[in-house]
Coordinates of C-alpha atoms in Angstrom, one line a residue:
X16 CA 1.7 -21.9 -55.0
X17 CA 1.8 -24.1 -58.3
X18 CA -1.6 -25.7 -59.9
X19 CA -2.2 -29.7 -62.2
X20 CA -3.9 -28.5 -65.1
X21 CA -6.3 -30.4 -67.1
X22 CA -4.1 -31.2 -69.4
X23 CA -0.6 -32.3 -66.5
X24 CA 2.0 -30.8 -68.2
X25 CA 5.3 -31.0 -66.3
X26 CA 5.8 -28.4 -63.0
X27 CA 8.4 -27.9 -60.2
X28 CA 8.4 -27.6 -56.8
X29 CA 10.7 -25.9 -55.1
X30 CA 10.9 -23.8 -51.6
X31 CA 9.4 -20.2 -51.6
X32 CA 8.8 -18.1 -49.4
X33 CA 7.4 -18.0 -45.4
X34 CA 4.3 -16.9 -45.4
X35 CA 3.3 -13.0 -45.0
X36 CA 2.5 -12.7 -41.7
X37 CA 1.5 -8.9 -42.2
X38 CA -0.4 -9.8 -45.1
X39 CA -3.5 -9.8 -43.0
X40 CA -5.7 -11.0 -46.0
X41 CA -3.4 -14.5 -46.6
X42 CA -5.4 -17.6 -47.0
X43 CA -4.4 -20.6 -47.0
X44 CA -5.7 -23.4 -49.4
X45 CA -3.7 -26.3 -47.1
X46 CA -6.3 -26.6 -44.4
X47 CA -3.9 -26.6 -41.0
X48 CA -2.5 -25.2 -38.2
X49 CA 1.2 -25.6 -39.1
X50 CA 2.4 -24.1 -42.2
X51 CA 6.0 -25.2 -44.7
X52 CA 7.9 -23.0 -46.7
X53 CA 7.1 -24.9 -49.9
X54 CA 5.3 -24.9 -52.6
X55 CA 2.8 -27.4 -52.9
X56 CA 0.5 -28.3 -55.9
X57 CA -2.9 -29.1 -54.4
X58 CA -4.6 -32.8 -56.6
X59 CA -8.2 -30.9 -55.6
X60 CA -10.8 -30.8 -58.8
X61 CA -12.0 -33.5 -61.5
X62 CA -11.1 -37.2 -60.5
X63 CA -12.5 -40.3 -62.3
X64 CA -14.9 -42.1 -59.7
X65 CA -17.0 -45.0 -59.0
X66 CA -19.5 -47.0 -56.8
X67 CA -18.2 -50.3 -55.7
X68 CA -21.8 -51.1 -54.1
X69 CA -20.8 -55.2 -53.8
X70 CA -18.0 -54.2 -52.4
X71 CA -15.9 -56.3 -55.0
X72 CA -13.2 -53.5 -55.9
X73 CA -10.1 -55.1 -53.5
X74 CA -11.1 -58.6 -55.2
X75 CA -10.4 -57.8 -58.1
X76 CA -8.0 -55.0 -57.8
X77 CA -9.1 -51.7 -59.3
X78 CA -6.1 -50.5 -57.7
X79 CA -3.9 -52.1 -60.9
X80 CA -6.8 -51.3 -63.2
X81 CA -10.8 -49.8 -63.7
X82 CA -13.2 -48.8 -66.0
X83 CA -14.4 -45.7 -63.9
X84 CA -18.1 -45.0 -65.0
X85 CA -18.5 -41.2 -63.4
X86 CA -16.6 -37.7 -62.4
X87 CA -16.6 -35.9 -59.3
X88 CA -15.5 -33.2 -58.2
X89 CA -12.1 -33.1 -55.2
X90 CA -13.2 -32.2 -52.6
X91 CA -17.1 -33.1 -51.9
X92 CA -19.2 -35.7 -49.9
X93 CA -19.8 -39.2 -51.0
X94 CA -23.2 -38.0 -50.4
X95 CA -22.7 -35.4 -53.6
X96 CA -20.9 -38.1 -55.7
X97 CA -23.5 -40.3 -55.3
X98 CA -26.0 -38.4 -55.8
X99 CA -25.1 -36.9 -59.0
X100 CA -23.3 -40.6 -60.6
X101 CA -26.3 -42.4 -60.3
X102 CA -28.5 -39.0 -61.9
X103 CA -31.1 -39.8 -58.6
X104 CA -32.3 -38.2 -54.9
X105 CA -30.2 -42.0 -53.5
X106 CA -30.1 -42.2 -49.8
X107 CA -28.0 -45.1 -48.8
X108 CA -29.3 -46.8 -45.1
X109 CA -26.0 -49.2 -44.3
X110 CA -22.3 -49.5 -46.0
X111 CA -21.3 -47.6 -49.5
X112 CA -18.2 -48.4 -51.0
X113 CA -16.9 -45.6 -53.6
X114 CA -13.4 -45.4 -55.6
X115 CA -11.2 -42.1 -57.1
X116 CA -8.3 -42.4 -58.9
X117 CA -7.0 -40.2 -60.8
X118 CA -3.4 -39.0 -62.4
X119 CA -0.1 -37.1 -62.1
X120 CA 3.0 -36.1 -63.7
X121 CA 6.4 -36.7 -61.3
X122 CA 7.0 -32.8 -60.1
X123 CA 10.7 -31.7 -60.9
X124 CA 12.4 -31.4 -57.8
X125 CA 15.1 -28.3 -58.3
X126 CA 18.1 -29.3 -56.2
X127 CA 19.3 -25.9 -55.6
X128 CA 15.8 -24.6 -53.2
X129 CA 15.4 -28.5 -52.0
X130 CA 17.6 -30.1 -50.3
X131 CA 18.8 -33.8 -52.0
X132 CA 17.1 -35.8 -49.0
X133 CA 13.5 -34.1 -49.9
X134 CA 10.7 -36.5 -50.7
X135 CA 7.6 -36.4 -51.9
X136 CA 4.2 -36.6 -49.4
X137 CA 0.7 -36.8 -50.3
X138 CA -1.8 -35.3 -47.4
X139 CA -5.5 -35.8 -46.9
X140 CA -7.3 -32.9 -44.9
X141 CA -10.2 -34.5 -44.5
X142 CA -11.1 -38.6 -45.6
X143 CA -12.8 -41.1 -44.9
X144 CA -14.6 -42.8 -42.3
X145 CA -12.4 -45.8 -44.1
X146 CA -9.8 -44.5 -46.6
X147 CA -7.3 -47.0 -48.1
X148 CA -4.6 -45.5 -50.7
X149 CA -2.7 -46.8 -53.7
X150 CA 0.4 -44.8 -55.7
X151 CA 0.0 -46.7 -59.7
X152 CA -1.0 -49.9 -58.3
X153 CA 1.9 -50.3 -55.0
X154 CA -0.8 -50.2 -51.5
X155 CA 0.5 -46.7 -49.2
X156 CA 0.7 -47.1 -45.5
X157 CA 0.3 -43.8 -43.4
X158 CA 3.6 -41.6 -41.8
X159 CA 1.8 -43.3 -39.0
X160 CA 1.4 -47.5 -40.1
X161 CA -2.0 -47.7 -41.2
X162 CA -2.1 -49.7 -44.5
X163 CA -6.3 -48.5 -44.0
X164 CA -6.6 -45.1 -41.9
X165 CA -9.8 -44.2 -39.4
X166 CA -11.3 -40.8 -39.2
X167 CA -12.8 -37.9 -40.9
X168 CA -12.4 -35.3 -39.7
X169 CA -8.4 -34.6 -39.6
X170 CA -5.5 -34.7 -41.9
X171 CA -3.3 -38.2 -42.4
X172 CA -0.5 -38.3 -44.9
X173 CA 1.8 -40.5 -46.9
X174 CA 5.3 -40.4 -47.6
X175 CA 6.0 -41.1 -51.6
X176 CA 8.8 -44.0 -52.3
X177 CA 11.6 -42.5 -55.0
X178 CA 11.1 -46.2 -56.9
X179 CA 7.5 -46.1 -56.8
X180 CA 7.1 -43.0 -59.3
X181 CA 7.0 -42.7 -62.9
X182 CA 6.8 -39.9 -64.9
X183 CA 3.2 -40.2 -65.1
X184 CA 1.0 -41.2 -61.1
X185 CA -1.7 -42.8 -60.8
X186 CA -3.6 -42.5 -57.7
X187 CA -6.1 -44.8 -56.0
X188 CA -8.4 -44.1 -54.0
X189 CA -11.2 -46.7 -51.8
X190 CA -13.1 -45.1 -49.3
X191 CA -15.4 -46.4 -47.0
X192 CA -18.4 -45.0 -45.1
X193 CA -21.2 -46.3 -43.5
X194 CA -24.4 -45.7 -40.8
X195 CA -22.6 -47.3 -37.7
X196 CA -24.0 -46.2 -34.9
X197 CA -20.0 -47.0 -33.0
X198 CA -18.1 -44.5 -35.2
X199 CA -17.7 -41.1 -34.7
X200 CA -20.6 -39.0 -36.2
X201 CA -21.7 -36.0 -34.0
X202 CA -25.0 -35.4 -35.9
X203 CA -25.1 -37.4 -38.7
X204 CA -27.7 -39.4 -38.9
X205 CA -26.9 -43.3 -37.7
X206 CA -28.7 -46.3 -37.6
X207 CA -30.0 -45.5 -34.0
X208 CA -30.8 -41.2 -35.0
X209 CA -32.3 -41.3 -38.1
X210 CA -32.6 -38.1 -40.6
X211 CA -35.1 -35.1 -39.3
X212 CA -35.3 -32.4 -35.9
X213 CA -31.9 -32.3 -34.5
X214 CA -30.2 -34.8 -36.9
X215 CA -28.7 -34.3 -40.6
X216 CA -27.5 -35.9 -43.7
X217 CA -24.3 -37.2 -43.2
X218 CA -21.5 -35.8 -45.0
X219 CA -18.6 -37.9 -45.8
X220 CA -16.0 -39.3 -47.6
X221 CA -13.6 -36.6 -49.8
X222 CA -14.1 -33.8 -47.7
X223 CA -11.5 -31.7 -47.7
X224 CA -8.3 -30.7 -50.0
X225 CA -6.0 -33.3 -51.2
X226 CA -2.2 -31.8 -52.3
X227 CA 1.1 -32.9 -52.5
X228 CA 4.4 -31.0 -50.9
X229 CA 8.0 -31.4 -50.5
X230 CA 9.2 -32.7 -47.2
X231 CA 12.2 -33.5 -45.9
X232 CA 13.6 -37.3 -44.1
X233 CA 14.5 -35.8 -40.7
X234 CA 12.2 -32.6 -40.4
X235 CA 9.2 -31.7 -36.8
X236 CA 6.0 -33.1 -38.1
X237 CA 2.6 -30.7 -38.9
X238 CA 1.7 -30.4 -35.0
X239 CA 3.1 -28.1 -32.8
X240 CA 1.2 -28.2 -28.6
X241 CA 1.2 -25.1 -27.0
X242 CA 0.9 -24.9 -23.0
X243 CA 1.5 -21.2 -21.5
X244 CA 1.6 -20.4 -18.2
X245 CA 1.2 -16.5 -17.5
X246 CA 2.4 -16.3 -13.9
X247 CA 6.1 -17.3 -15.2
X248 CA 6.1 -16.1 -19.0
X249 CA 6.4 -19.4 -20.4
X250 CA 5.2 -21.5 -22.9
X251 CA 5.9 -25.1 -23.4
X252 CA 6.6 -26.2 -26.9
X253 CA 5.5 -30.4 -28.3
X254 CA 7.1 -31.6 -30.9
X255 CA 7.2 -34.9 -33.1
X256 CA 10.0 -35.3 -34.7
X257 CA 10.5 -37.6 -37.6
X258 CA 13.9 -38.8 -38.2
X259 CA 15.1 -42.3 -41.3
X260 CA 18.8 -40.7 -40.5
X261 CA 20.0 -41.0 -36.7
X262 CA 22.3 -38.9 -34.9
X263 CA 22.6 -35.9 -33.5
X264 CA 20.7 -32.6 -34.5
X265 CA 19.6 -29.1 -33.0
X266 CA 16.6 -27.7 -33.0
X267 CA 16.0 -24.4 -32.7
X268 CA 13.5 -22.0 -32.4
X269 CA 13.0 -17.7 -32.9
X270 CA 9.4 -16.4 -31.6
X271 CA 8.2 -13.2 -33.5
X272 CA 4.9 -11.2 -33.0
X273 CA 3.2 -12.3 -35.2
X274 CA 3.5 -8.0 -36.2
X275 CA 6.4 -7.1 -36.0
X276 CA 8.2 -5.4 -38.7
X277 CA 11.9 -6.3 -38.4
X278 CA 13.7 -9.7 -38.8
X279 CA 15.1 -10.1 -35.7
X280 CA 13.5 -12.4 -33.1
X281 CA 12.4 -11.4 -29.7
X282 CA 13.1 -14.6 -28.4
X283 CA 16.2 -17.3 -29.5
X284 CA 17.1 -21.3 -28.6
X285 CA 18.8 -24.2 -29.1
X286 CA 18.4 -27.2 -28.2
X287 CA 20.4 -30.5 -29.0
X288 CA 19.2 -33.8 -28.7
X289 CA 20.1 -37.2 -30.3
X290 CA 17.4 -38.6 -32.5
X291 CA 17.0 -42.3 -33.0
X292 CA 15.1 -43.3 -36.4
X293 CA 11.1 -42.7 -36.6
X294 CA 9.4 -40.0 -34.5
X295 CA 9.6 -38.9 -30.7
X296 CA 7.5 -36.6 -29.1
X297 CA 9.7 -33.6 -27.3
X298 CA 8.2 -31.0 -25.3
X299 CA 10.5 -27.9 -25.1
X300 CA 10.2 -25.3 -23.1
X301 CA 11.0 -21.0 -24.2
X302 CA 10.8 -17.6 -21.8
X303 CA 8.8 -15.4 -23.7
X304 CA 10.6 -11.2 -22.6
X305 CA 7.9 -8.4 -21.1
X306 CA 5.4 -11.3 -22.6
X307 CA 1.7 -10.2 -24.0
X308 CA -1.1 -12.3 -22.6
X309 CA -3.5 -13.1 -25.4
X310 CA -7.6 -12.2 -25.1
X311 CA -11.0 -11.4 -26.8
X312 CA -9.9 -8.2 -26.0
X313 CA -6.4 -8.7 -27.2
X314 CA -5.4 -11.5 -28.8
X315 CA -2.0 -10.8 -29.1
X316 CA -0.4 -13.3 -31.4
X317 CA 2.9 -14.4 -32.2
X318 CA 5.1 -16.5 -34.9
X319 CA 6.9 -19.5 -33.8
X320 CA 9.4 -20.6 -36.5
X321 CA 11.4 -23.9 -35.3
X322 CA 14.4 -25.7 -37.3
X323 CA 15.3 -29.0 -36.9
X324 CA 18.7 -29.0 -38.0
X325 CA 21.4 -32.0 -38.9
X326 CA 25.1 -31.9 -38.3
X327 CA 25.3 -29.8 -41.4
X328 CA 23.5 -26.8 -41.2
X329 CA 20.8 -28.0 -43.1
X330 CA 17.5 -27.1 -41.7
X331 CA 13.9 -27.8 -42.5
X332 CA 11.7 -25.5 -40.9
X333 CA 7.3 -25.2 -39.4
X334 CA 6.3 -22.1 -39.3
X335 CA 2.6 -21.3 -37.2
X336 CA 1.5 -18.8 -34.7
X337 CA 0.4 -18.8 -31.2
X338 CA -1.1 -16.8 -27.8
X339 CA 0.2 -17.0 -24.5
X340 CA -3.5 -17.5 -22.2
X341 CA -4.4 -19.2 -19.0
X342 CA -7.5 -20.2 -18.6
X343 CA -9.4 -21.9 -15.1
X344 CA -11.8 -22.9 -13.4
X345 CA -11.6 -21.5 -10.1
X346 CA -14.9 -21.6 -7.5
X347 CA -17.9 -20.7 -8.8
X348 CA -16.1 -18.9 -11.9
X349 CA -13.6 -19.3 -15.3
X350 CA -11.0 -16.9 -15.1
X351 CA -8.8 -15.9 -18.1
X352 CA -4.9 -14.8 -17.8
X353 CA -5.6 -14.2 -14.0
X354 CA -9.3 -12.7 -14.7
X355 CA -12.5 -13.1 -14.1
X356 CA -14.9 -13.5 -17.1
X357 CA -18.3 -14.2 -18.5
X358 CA -18.3 -16.6 -21.2
X359 CA -21.5 -15.1 -23.0
X360 CA -21.8 -18.0 -26.2
X361 CA -23.4 -19.7 -29.4
X362 CA -24.2 -22.8 -30.6
X363 CA -22.4 -23.5 -33.9
X364 CA -23.2 -26.1 -36.8
X365 CA -21.3 -25.3 -39.3
X366 CA -22.9 -28.3 -40.5
X367 CA -22.4 -27.8 -44.3
X368 CA -20.8 -24.1 -44.8
X369 CA -18.1 -23.6 -46.5
X370 CA -14.9 -21.8 -45.4
X371 CA -15.6 -18.5 -46.7
X372 CA -19.0 -18.9 -45.3
X373 CA -17.7 -20.2 -42.3
X374 CA -15.7 -17.1 -42.0
X375 CA -18.4 -15.0 -42.8
X376 CA -20.2 -16.0 -39.2
X377 CA -17.5 -16.7 -37.6
X378 CA -17.1 -12.5 -37.8
X379 CA -21.0 -12.1 -37.4
X380 CA -20.9 -14.2 -33.9
X381 CA -18.2 -11.6 -33.0
X382 CA -20.6 -8.8 -34.3
X383 CA -22.7 -10.6 -31.9
X384 CA -21.2 -9.6 -29.1
X385 CA -19.9 -13.2 -28.1
X386 CA -16.7 -14.2 -26.6
X387 CA -17.3 -18.1 -26.5
X388 CA -18.1 -20.0 -29.5
X389 CA -19.0 -23.6 -29.3
X390 CA -18.5 -25.7 -32.0
X391 CA -21.2 -28.0 -32.0
X392 CA -19.9 -32.3 -31.8
X393 CA -18.2 -31.2 -35.3
X394 CA -14.9 -30.9 -37.4
X395 CA -14.2 -27.7 -38.7
X396 CA -11.6 -27.0 -41.1
X397 CA -8.5 -26.1 -38.8
X398 CA -7.9 -22.6 -41.3
X399 CA -11.0 -21.6 -39.1
X400 CA -9.4 -22.1 -35.6
X401 CA -6.9 -19.6 -36.8
X402 CA -9.7 -17.1 -37.5
X403 CA -10.8 -17.0 -33.8
X404 CA -7.0 -16.9 -32.8
X405 CA -7.0 -13.6 -35.1
X406 CA -10.8 -12.1 -33.9
X407 CA -10.2 -13.1 -30.2
X408 CA -13.0 -16.4 -30.4
X409 CA -12.9 -18.4 -27.5
X410 CA -13.8 -21.8 -28.7
X411 CA -15.5 -24.6 -27.8
X412 CA -14.7 -27.8 -28.9
X413 CA -16.6 -31.5 -29.2
X414 CA -15.4 -35.3 -30.2
X415 CA -18.0 -35.9 -33.3
X416 CA -20.2 -38.4 -30.4
X417 CA -20.8 -41.7 -32.0
X418 CA -24.3 -43.0 -31.4
X419 CA -23.7 -46.3 -29.2
X420 CA -22.2 -47.3 -26.2
X421 CA -19.7 -50.3 -26.8
X422 CA -16.3 -51.0 -25.8
X423 CA -15.7 -50.8 -29.8
X424 CA -17.3 -47.0 -30.2
X425 CA -15.1 -45.7 -26.6
X426 CA -12.2 -46.9 -28.5
X427 CA -13.2 -45.0 -31.6
X428 CA -14.1 -41.8 -29.6
X429 CA -10.6 -42.1 -28.0
X430 CA -8.6 -42.7 -31.4
X431 CA -10.6 -39.3 -32.3
X432 CA -10.3 -37.4 -29.5
X433 CA -6.5 -38.2 -29.7
X434 CA -6.5 -37.6 -33.7
X435 CA -7.9 -33.9 -33.1
X436 CA -5.7 -32.8 -30.1
X437 CA -2.5 -33.8 -32.0
X438 CA -3.6 -31.0 -34.6
X439 CA -5.8 -28.5 -32.4
X440 CA -3.8 -27.6 -29.6
X441 CA -1.8 -25.1 -31.0
X442 CA -4.6 -22.4 -31.1
X443 CA -5.2 -19.9 -27.8
X444 CA -8.3 -20.0 -29.1
X445 CA -9.2 -23.3 -27.6
X446 CA -10.4 -23.3 -24.0
X447 CA -12.8 -26.3 -23.9
X448 CA -13.5 -29.8 -24.8
X449 CA -16.3 -32.0 -24.8
X450 CA -16.0 -35.4 -24.6
X451 CA -19.5 -35.8 -25.0
X452 CA -22.7 -34.1 -25.0
X453 CA -25.9 -34.8 -23.5
X454 CA -24.4 -38.7 -23.3
X455 CA -25.2 -39.7 -27.3
X456 CA -22.9 -42.5 -27.2
X457 CA -22.7 -43.3 -23.1
X458 CA -26.5 -43.8 -23.5
X459 CA -25.7 -46.0 -19.9
X460 CA -24.0 -43.5 -18.5
X461 CA -26.3 -43.6 -15.7
X462 CA -26.2 -47.6 -15.5
X463 CA -22.7 -48.8 -16.5
X464 CA -19.1 -48.3 -14.8
X465 CA -17.8 -49.1 -17.6
X466 CA -18.8 -46.2 -19.4
X467 CA -18.5 -44.0 -16.4
X468 CA -14.6 -45.1 -15.9
X469 CA -13.4 -44.9 -19.6
X470 CA -15.1 -41.3 -19.1
X471 CA -13.0 -40.8 -15.7
X472 CA -10.0 -42.0 -17.7
X473 CA -10.7 -39.8 -20.7
X474 CA -11.0 -36.9 -18.1
X475 CA -7.3 -37.5 -16.5
X476 CA -5.8 -38.4 -19.4
X477 CA -6.6 -34.6 -20.5
X478 CA -5.3 -32.5 -17.3
X479 CA -2.4 -34.8 -17.2
X480 CA -1.7 -34.0 -21.3
X481 CA -3.3 -31.1 -21.9
X482 CA -3.9 -28.8 -19.3
X483 CA -4.4 -25.4 -21.4
X484 CA -7.9 -26.9 -22.1
X485 CA -11.0 -26.8 -18.8
X486 CA -12.8 -30.1 -20.4
X487 CA -16.4 -31.2 -19.5
X488 CA -17.3 -35.1 -19.0
X489 CA -20.5 -34.8 -20.5
X490 CA -22.5 -32.0 -21.6
X491 CA -25.8 -30.9 -20.4
X492 CA -26.3 -33.5 -17.8
X493 CA -25.2 -36.4 -16.4
X494 CA -21.8 -35.5 -15.0
X495 CA -20.1 -38.2 -13.3
X496 CA -19.5 -37.8 -9.6
X497 CA -17.0 -40.4 -7.8
X498 CA -16.1 -39.9 -4.3
X499 CA -18.0 -36.7 -4.3
X500 CA -15.8 -35.5 -7.1
X501 CA -17.3 -33.8 -10.3
X502 CA -14.8 -35.3 -13.0
X503 CA -15.8 -32.2 -15.4
X504 CA -13.6 -29.0 -14.8
X505 CA -17.7 -27.2 -15.7
X506 CA -21.0 -28.7 -14.7
X507 CA -23.2 -27.6 -17.2
X508 CA -26.9 -27.8 -17.5
X509 CA -29.2 -27.3 -21.1
X510 CA -32.0 -25.6 -19.6
X511 CA -34.7 -25.2 -22.3
X512 CA -38.1 -22.7 -22.0
X513 CA -39.8 -20.2 -24.2
X514 CA -41.2 -19.0 -21.3
X515 CA -39.9 -16.4 -19.2
X516 CA -41.3 -17.4 -15.2
X517 CA -40.1 -21.1 -16.0
X518 CA -37.4 -19.5 -17.0
X519 CA -36.3 -18.3 -13.3
X520 CA -37.3 -21.2 -11.7
X521 CA -35.3 -22.9 -13.9
X522 CA -32.1 -21.0 -13.6
X523 CA -33.1 -20.6 -9.0
X524 CA -33.0 -24.3 -8.9
X525 CA -29.8 -24.2 -10.8
X526 CA -27.9 -22.3 -8.5
X527 CA -29.4 -23.6 -5.5
X528 CA -27.8 -26.7 -6.3
X529 CA -30.3 -29.0 -7.3
X530 CA -29.0 -32.0 -9.2
X531 CA -32.2 -33.6 -10.0
X532 CA -36.0 -31.6 -11.5
X533 CA -33.1 -29.1 -13.1
X534 CA -32.4 -30.2 -17.2
X535 CA -33.8 -33.0 -19.3
X536 CA -31.7 -35.4 -16.7
X537 CA -30.3 -35.7 -13.6
X538 CA -27.2 -33.7 -13.5
X539 CA -25.2 -36.2 -12.3
X540 CA -24.9 -39.5 -12.2
X541 CA -22.4 -42.3 -9.9
X542 CA -21.5 -40.8 -6.2
X543 CA -23.9 -38.4 -4.4
X544 CA -22.2 -34.6 -5.5
X545 CA -22.7 -31.7 -3.6
X546 CA -22.3 -28.2 -5.4
X547 CA -21.2 -25.1 -2.6
X548 CA -20.3 -23.7 -5.4
X549 CA -16.9 -25.8 -5.8
X550 CA -17.7 -25.5 -9.7
X551 CA -18.6 -23.0 -12.0
X552 CA -22.3 -22.8 -13.4
X553 CA -23.0 -22.8 -17.0
X554 CA -26.0 -23.1 -19.8
X555 CA -24.1 -24.4 -22.8
X556 CA -28.1 -24.1 -24.2
X557 CA -31.0 -22.2 -23.9
X558 CA -32.7 -20.3 -26.2
X559 CA -33.6 -22.2 -29.2
X560 CA -36.3 -19.8 -30.0
X561 CA -38.5 -20.6 -33.5
X562 CA -36.9 -24.5 -33.5
X563 CA -40.6 -26.2 -34.6
X564 CA -43.2 -27.2 -32.0
X565 CA -41.1 -25.6 -29.5
X566 CA -42.9 -22.1 -28.8
X567 CA -41.4 -18.9 -27.9
X568 CA -41.0 -16.4 -30.8
X569 CA -41.1 -17.2 -34.2
X570 CA -39.7 -14.0 -35.6
X571 CA -36.6 -11.9 -34.9
X572 CA -38.1 -8.8 -33.6
X573 CA -40.0 -10.9 -31.1
X574 CA -37.0 -13.6 -30.7
X575 CA -34.8 -10.5 -30.2
X576 CA -37.1 -8.8 -26.6
X577 CA -36.9 -12.2 -25.4
X578 CA -33.4 -12.9 -25.8
X579 CA -32.6 -9.4 -23.8
X580 CA -35.2 -11.0 -20.8
X581 CA -32.9 -14.8 -20.2
X582 CA -29.6 -13.2 -20.6
X583 CA -31.0 -10.6 -18.4
X584 CA -32.1 -13.2 -15.5
X585 CA -28.7 -15.0 -16.1
X586 CA -26.4 -12.4 -15.4
X587 CA -28.7 -12.0 -11.6
X588 CA -27.4 -14.8 -11.1
X589 CA -23.7 -16.8 -9.7
X590 CA -23.5 -18.6 -13.0
X591 CA -20.1 -18.5 -15.2
X592 CA -21.4 -18.4 -18.7
X593 CA -23.9 -19.4 -21.4
X594 CA -24.8 -20.5 -25.2
X595 CA -27.1 -19.0 -26.7
X596 CA -28.4 -21.6 -29.5
X597 CA -28.6 -21.8 -31.7
X598 CA -25.9 -19.4 -34.8
X599 CA -27.9 -20.4 -37.7
X600 CA -30.2 -22.4 -39.5
X601 CA -29.4 -26.4 -40.3
X602 CA -32.2 -28.5 -42.3
X603 CA -35.1 -28.7 -39.7
X604 CA -33.0 -26.6 -37.1
X605 CA -34.7 -23.6 -37.6
X606 CA -33.6 -21.5 -35.1
X607 CA -30.6 -19.3 -35.8
X608 CA -30.2 -15.3 -35.9
X609 CA -27.7 -15.5 -38.8
X610 CA -27.8 -15.7 -42.6
X611 CA -26.5 -19.3 -43.1
X612 CA -25.0 -17.9 -46.3
X613 CA -24.4 -14.4 -46.1
X614 CA -23.4 -13.5 -42.3
X615 CA -25.8 -11.2 -41.9
X616 CA -27.7 -10.5 -38.8
X617 CA -30.8 -11.2 -38.3
X618 CA -30.5 -9.4 -35.2
X619 CA -29.2 -6.0 -33.7
X620 CA -25.7 -6.1 -32.9
X621 CA -24.1 -6.8 -29.0
X622 CA -27.4 -8.9 -28.7
X623 CA -25.7 -11.7 -27.3
X624 CA -23.1 -9.6 -24.9
X625 CA -24.3 -10.0 -21.8
X626 CA -22.8 -5.8 -20.0
X627 CA -25.4 -4.2 -20.6
X628 CA -26.8 -6.0 -18.7
X629 CA -25.6 -6.3 -15.4

């Protein structure tokens, strides 16, 4: 890895070795699942920073020249930078516009290591909600053609025109953030849901790393979808080609065991393609001989090397890890690789945790006996999915929800879902997606056919385009029934009580097929739905012991007793899984069982593994 030093000396950018897949301690600093065998230059560190309270920066062309008042560390949140810049506990309730700028010398491209047609690419690990970028005063478009990038949870990139590069270069970034309830926010406060209780401080802006790297003009993009069907030992890869020079190419795939010591791949295949200029999605299928499946008990991973080979034999390469697994909702149960599995889950809200803190939390949740982690309506560092793949932790992901129901919020939700899917569907650990949670952003789900139709359409889209996942339409209650068919692969309920007898009653009502008076709101809306064990039941939130004014056990010892009692009752009934709330404390929600900073357990290891409760 090559870093910029404060003095900005000239530096080279050349091809590097592949990631050493045998080194378990190797951590790529780049927040992405797919790696390239190249050197990169992190632009993290100190940036110039200023606030644009009157939103006049564009009019006054600050991207050409501006006297910046402050400095800020990238990555970091806009909230932190505003507070530090104003030297006060500033809060904001509408919209803020901020600007960042830094310089860098033109990288030296060693031609013996880099293809002559290679170009520089600038990538943001995540930034937003609205981001605009200039290079030496020239406005850039993302490689997806966006003049303004919307979203704050996933990466986006710019190809840098050689004609715009100088010996000394200047990157300028304008970020606009707001309390707009129509944008995907998760549990960050908005105009509708104010901070306090279960709603948190906003954390947005320059939240992940930014880097430069050399990429080929004709290449595979850093996104790989993986769909496997364990019965036929086939793996289906979804690739995206990016072509500037149309012509005949070959995609060459090589598959290795992740930890194998030999150099020979266990499977190789080639696929000739005539490619036009632009981008194209392409599915390619390979058979894996004597395939080993991925599961929490045996999280076997394969290493994929994918090369786009031109007519001169040059191979533009990407690399990632994947696993073969099949998840299915069949009758009243969930099956992994055709074996019935009970989902011992825990709700996890990372908040402002660093990568290292989240890593400690993941190991702690595994130590608790969980095989499932529900990452609650939040965008996280993509390296976390790699940890889950390695540990054998199943993941339940959710689209960070908007806070209002409108045509605009639904379109923003759809775009955020698509961005997340494009970058996350590599990982075998990810098995469940929630479209909404407790009707946040879909408050009119019971009364507005437009809201229900949108969710139904997204559910069908996921079934067809992303069949490797189970999909929940609206987690907790108010699932959608259309013509008596549930538009959710799981019937989930959020059940909260601190009283054991009331808990038994709630569970009995749930498994008996009652729709009303089970959760806070009816479990199903739309057409009548009759349970009859046709879909798995999950208690996807319960516990919350220790939350203010909730009641129940307040210390770890009493909390552990209640957890054992409640888990015992769950396993006595025909329920497919449960999600204890929650892993760590976050702001006012002080009901965690893992120390936020250290990752130490506050209860006995294995407490949430339900096998002893059978």
